[in-house]
Short mmCIF file of C-alpha atoms in Angstrom, two decimals:
data_model
loop_
_atom_site.label_atom_id
_atom_site.label_comp_id
_atom_site.label_asym_id
_atom_site.label_seq_id
_atom_site.Cartn_x
_atom_site.Cartn_y
_atom_site.Cartn_z
CA UNK S 24 105.29 22.91 -40.80
CA UNK S 25 106.61 20.20 -43.13
CA UNK S 26 106.32 17.34 -40.62
CA UNK S 27 105.98 14.05 -42.56
CA UNK S 28 106.18 15.93 -45.84
CA UNK S 29 108.81 15.91 -48.62
CA UNK S 30 109.94 18.08 -51.49
CA UNK S 31 109.56 16.08 -54.73
CA UNK S 32 111.93 17.26 -57.48
CA UNK S 33 110.05 15.74 -60.40
CA UNK S 34 112.24 16.28 -63.44
CA UNK S 35 115.69 15.01 -64.48
CA UNK S 36 117.65 17.06 -65.28
CA UNK S 37 115.95 20.07 -63.77
CA UNK S 38 116.25 23.82 -63.31
CA UNK S 39 114.08 23.65 -60.16
CA UNK S 40 115.27 24.43 -56.65
CA UNK S 41 114.07 25.48 -53.21
CA UNK S 42 115.36 28.64 -51.52
CA UNK S 43 115.72 28.38 -47.72
CA UNK S 44 115.77 31.39 -45.41
CA UNK S 45 117.79 31.13 -42.22
CA UNK S 46 118.16 33.66 -39.43
CA UNK S 47 121.93 34.09 -39.40
CA UNK S 48 123.10 36.86 -37.09
CA UNK S 49 126.82 36.24 -37.43
CA UNK S 50 129.35 34.17 -39.40
CA UNK S 51 129.57 30.45 -38.54
CA UNK S 52 132.60 29.02 -36.78
CA UNK S 53 130.79 25.70 -36.26
CA UNK S 54 127.81 24.11 -37.96
CA UNK S 55 125.91 20.90 -38.65
CA UNK S 56 123.73 20.27 -41.69
CA UNK S 57 121.41 17.23 -41.89
CA UNK S 58 118.95 16.01 -44.50
CA UNK S 59 117.26 12.90 -45.85
CA UNK S 60 117.23 12.12 -49.57
CA UNK S 61 115.67 9.50 -51.82
CA UNK S 62 116.80 9.23 -55.43
CA UNK S 63 117.80 6.78 -58.14
CA UNK S 64 120.27 9.21 -59.75
CA UNK S 65 123.69 7.82 -60.60
CA UNK S 66 125.02 11.11 -62.06
CA UNK S 67 126.49 13.90 -59.87
CA UNK S 68 123.93 15.91 -57.88
CA UNK S 69 123.80 18.63 -55.26
CA UNK S 70 121.82 18.19 -52.05
CA UNK S 71 122.50 21.34 -50.01
CA UNK S 72 124.21 24.47 -51.34
CA UNK S 73 125.11 27.49 -49.16
CA UNK S 74 126.83 30.28 -51.10
CA UNK S 75 128.14 33.70 -50.14
CA UNK S 76 129.16 36.45 -52.55
CA UNK S 77 132.82 35.64 -51.82
CA UNK S 78 132.54 31.83 -52.05
CA UNK S 79 129.96 29.82 -54.04
CA UNK S 80 130.80 26.55 -52.25
CA UNK S 81 130.79 27.99 -48.72
CA UNK S 82 128.90 24.89 -47.53
CA UNK S 83 128.02 22.16 -50.03
CA UNK S 84 126.80 18.58 -49.71
CA UNK S 85 127.41 17.01 -53.10
CA UNK S 86 127.14 13.44 -54.39
CA UNK S 87 129.42 12.96 -57.43
CA UNK S 88 128.56 9.25 -57.69
CA UNK S 89 126.41 6.72 -55.80
CA UNK S 90 129.28 5.54 -53.55
CA UNK S 91 130.68 8.96 -52.61
CA UNK S 92 129.73 12.14 -50.78
CA UNK S 93 131.71 15.38 -50.94
CA UNK S 94 131.49 17.85 -48.08
CA UNK S 95 132.72 21.37 -48.89
CA UNK S 96 133.58 24.20 -46.50
CA UNK S 97 134.90 27.45 -47.95
CA UNK S 98 135.54 25.95 -51.39
CA UNK S 99 137.67 23.02 -50.16
CA UNK S 100 136.24 19.52 -49.77
CA UNK S 101 136.76 16.12 -48.18
CA UNK S 102 135.38 12.88 -49.64
CA UNK S 103 133.51 10.18 -47.75
CA UNK S 104 133.17 6.84 -49.52
CA UNK S 105 129.95 5.01 -48.71
CA UNK S 106 128.26 1.75 -49.69
CA UNK S 107 126.16 2.26 -52.81
CA UNK S 108 122.57 2.94 -51.75
CA UNK S 109 120.03 0.14 -52.03
CA UNK S 110 117.21 2.29 -53.35
CA UNK S 111 116.23 3.60 -49.93
CA UNK S 112 116.22 6.87 -48.03
CA UNK S 113 119.70 8.07 -47.02
CA UNK S 114 120.08 10.31 -44.01
CA UNK S 115 123.27 12.38 -43.88
CA UNK S 116 124.64 14.81 -41.32
CA UNK S 117 127.87 16.75 -41.81
CA UNK S 118 129.41 18.92 -39.12
CA UNK S 119 132.45 21.15 -38.97
CA UNK S 120 134.30 23.13 -36.33
CA UNK S 121 136.72 25.92 -37.15
CA UNK S 122 138.96 25.59 -34.07
CA UNK S 123 140.08 22.04 -34.93
CA UNK S 124 139.12 21.88 -38.62
CA UNK S 125 137.38 18.58 -37.85
CA UNK S 126 134.75 17.49 -40.38
CA UNK S 127 132.33 14.77 -39.28
CA UNK S 128 130.11 12.77 -41.60
CA UNK S 129 127.25 10.54 -40.46
CA UNK S 130 125.26 8.28 -42.76
CA UNK S 131 122.04 6.68 -41.48
CA UNK S 132 123.03 7.33 -37.87
CA UNK S 133 126.60 5.97 -38.13
CA UNK S 134 129.79 8.06 -38.07
CA UNK S 135 132.49 7.80 -40.73
CA UNK S 136 136.18 8.44 -39.89
CA UNK S 137 136.68 12.16 -39.22
CA UNK S 138 138.71 14.31 -41.59
CA UNK S 139 140.45 17.69 -41.50
CA UNK S 140 139.05 20.66 -43.41
CA UNK S 141 139.66 24.43 -43.37
CA UNK S 142 140.98 24.86 -39.81
CA UNK S 143 140.55 28.47 -38.66
CA UNK S 144 138.08 29.32 -41.42
CA UNK S 145 134.86 31.32 -40.89
CA UNK S 146 131.70 30.71 -42.93
CA UNK S 147 130.08 33.94 -44.11
CA UNK S 148 126.59 34.83 -42.85
CA UNK S 149 125.07 36.60 -45.88
CA UNK S 150 124.12 33.47 -47.76
CA UNK S 151 121.95 32.04 -50.52
CA UNK S 152 120.85 28.58 -49.30
CA UNK S 153 119.39 26.24 -51.92
CA UNK S 154 118.21 22.65 -52.15
CA UNK S 155 118.45 20.80 -55.43
CA UNK S 156 121.06 22.87 -57.32
CA UNK S 157 124.75 23.63 -56.94
CA UNK S 158 125.51 27.36 -57.08
CA UNK S 159 128.42 28.58 -59.22
CA UNK S 160 127.50 32.17 -58.42
CA UNK S 161 125.53 33.76 -55.58
CA UNK S 162 121.98 32.36 -55.94
CA UNK S 163 122.55 31.01 -59.47
CA UNK S 164 124.99 29.70 -62.07
CA UNK S 165 123.43 26.24 -62.14
CA UNK S 166 124.59 23.23 -64.14
CA UNK S 167 121.41 21.23 -64.85
CA UNK S 168 123.47 18.01 -64.84
CA UNK S 169 124.32 18.62 -61.17
CA UNK S 170 120.63 19.09 -60.26
CA UNK S 171 118.82 16.84 -57.80
CA UNK S 172 115.90 14.69 -58.85
CA UNK S 173 113.97 12.71 -56.25
CA UNK S 174 112.71 13.46 -52.74
CA UNK S 175 114.21 15.53 -49.91
CA UNK S 176 113.05 15.90 -46.32
CA UNK S 177 114.21 16.59 -42.74
CA UNK S 178 116.55 19.46 -43.65
CA UNK S 179 118.30 21.17 -40.71
CA UNK S 180 121.16 23.59 -40.12
CA UNK S 181 122.62 24.30 -36.68
CA UNK S 182 125.33 26.78 -35.67
CA UNK S 183 127.04 24.10 -33.55
CA UNK S 184 128.73 20.77 -34.20
CA UNK S 185 126.11 18.35 -32.85
CA UNK S 186 127.07 15.76 -30.25
CA UNK S 187 126.96 12.05 -31.22
CA UNK S 188 123.68 11.66 -29.29
CA UNK S 189 122.09 14.51 -31.24
CA UNK S 190 123.42 13.12 -34.55
CA UNK S 191 121.64 9.85 -33.78
CA UNK S 192 118.51 11.76 -32.69
CA UNK S 193 118.48 13.57 -36.07
CA UNK S 194 118.60 10.21 -37.88
CA UNK S 195 115.72 8.89 -35.75
CA UNK S 196 113.69 12.14 -36.12
CA UNK S 197 113.62 12.65 -32.35
CA UNK S 198 113.52 15.96 -30.49
CA UNK S 199 116.32 18.25 -31.64
CA UNK S 200 117.86 21.48 -30.37
CA UNK S 201 116.71 24.81 -31.87
CA UNK S 202 118.16 25.28 -35.36
CA UNK S 203 118.93 28.06 -37.85
CA UNK S 204 116.94 25.98 -40.38
CA UNK S 205 114.42 23.47 -39.03
CA UNK S 206 112.17 21.22 -41.11
CA UNK S 207 109.23 21.72 -38.75
CA UNK S 208 109.37 25.53 -39.12
CA UNK S 209 110.99 26.01 -42.50
CA UNK S 210 110.89 29.36 -44.29
CA UNK S 211 111.21 28.43 -47.97
CA UNK S 212 110.28 29.36 -51.51
CA UNK S 213 109.87 26.83 -54.35
CA UNK S 214 111.36 27.83 -57.72
CA UNK S 215 110.23 25.67 -60.63
CA UNK S 216 108.95 22.11 -60.67
CA UNK S 217 109.05 21.03 -57.02
CA UNK S 218 105.98 19.66 -55.26
CA UNK S 219 105.35 19.27 -51.50
CA UNK S 220 103.80 15.86 -50.84
CA UNK S 221 103.24 13.57 -47.83
CA UNK S 222 106.01 11.11 -47.16
CA UNK S 223 105.10 7.71 -48.65
CA UNK S 224 106.72 5.65 -45.91
CA UNK S 225 108.70 6.10 -42.73
#
């Protein structure tokens, strides 16, 4: 149970990462991924990388610069422009549904205009899920200058597109529906220089 704890990625740039294990029974036709990050990086960095053998950017949350997030599904991406962070925690949730191809992006509990992405696509279930690196091959192929440095917490993955109420609940760390990956019952393995520490502030 990682309640009120964080992963600290200490080095910049870094070869460290955290492997997450999810119980995926079937391919995803809908999903939501949420996490909270704290960093002073201005270079590109990967937050959440979900790769299959067929597609290394099956699901990817990537920050190419401080005022932009990229959300990938099946190797294609949409861009969400955001105010440059003021040196504080940023909470992001990204959801996608195959039937409509609607991609939603929420930053600190507020929705951004929805975009279209990969309508009719299916996300593969046999996945390597990593925090802190961007995969260019299944479980590897890292570019150290896309690595994350800083703190990560409150990582979740659901096999549904969360409702607006649940998106806000995720931001506020309230009770959430059962998830494929849940911060409070996370199955993970640290690779390299990552330390689990208590959160310094709420």
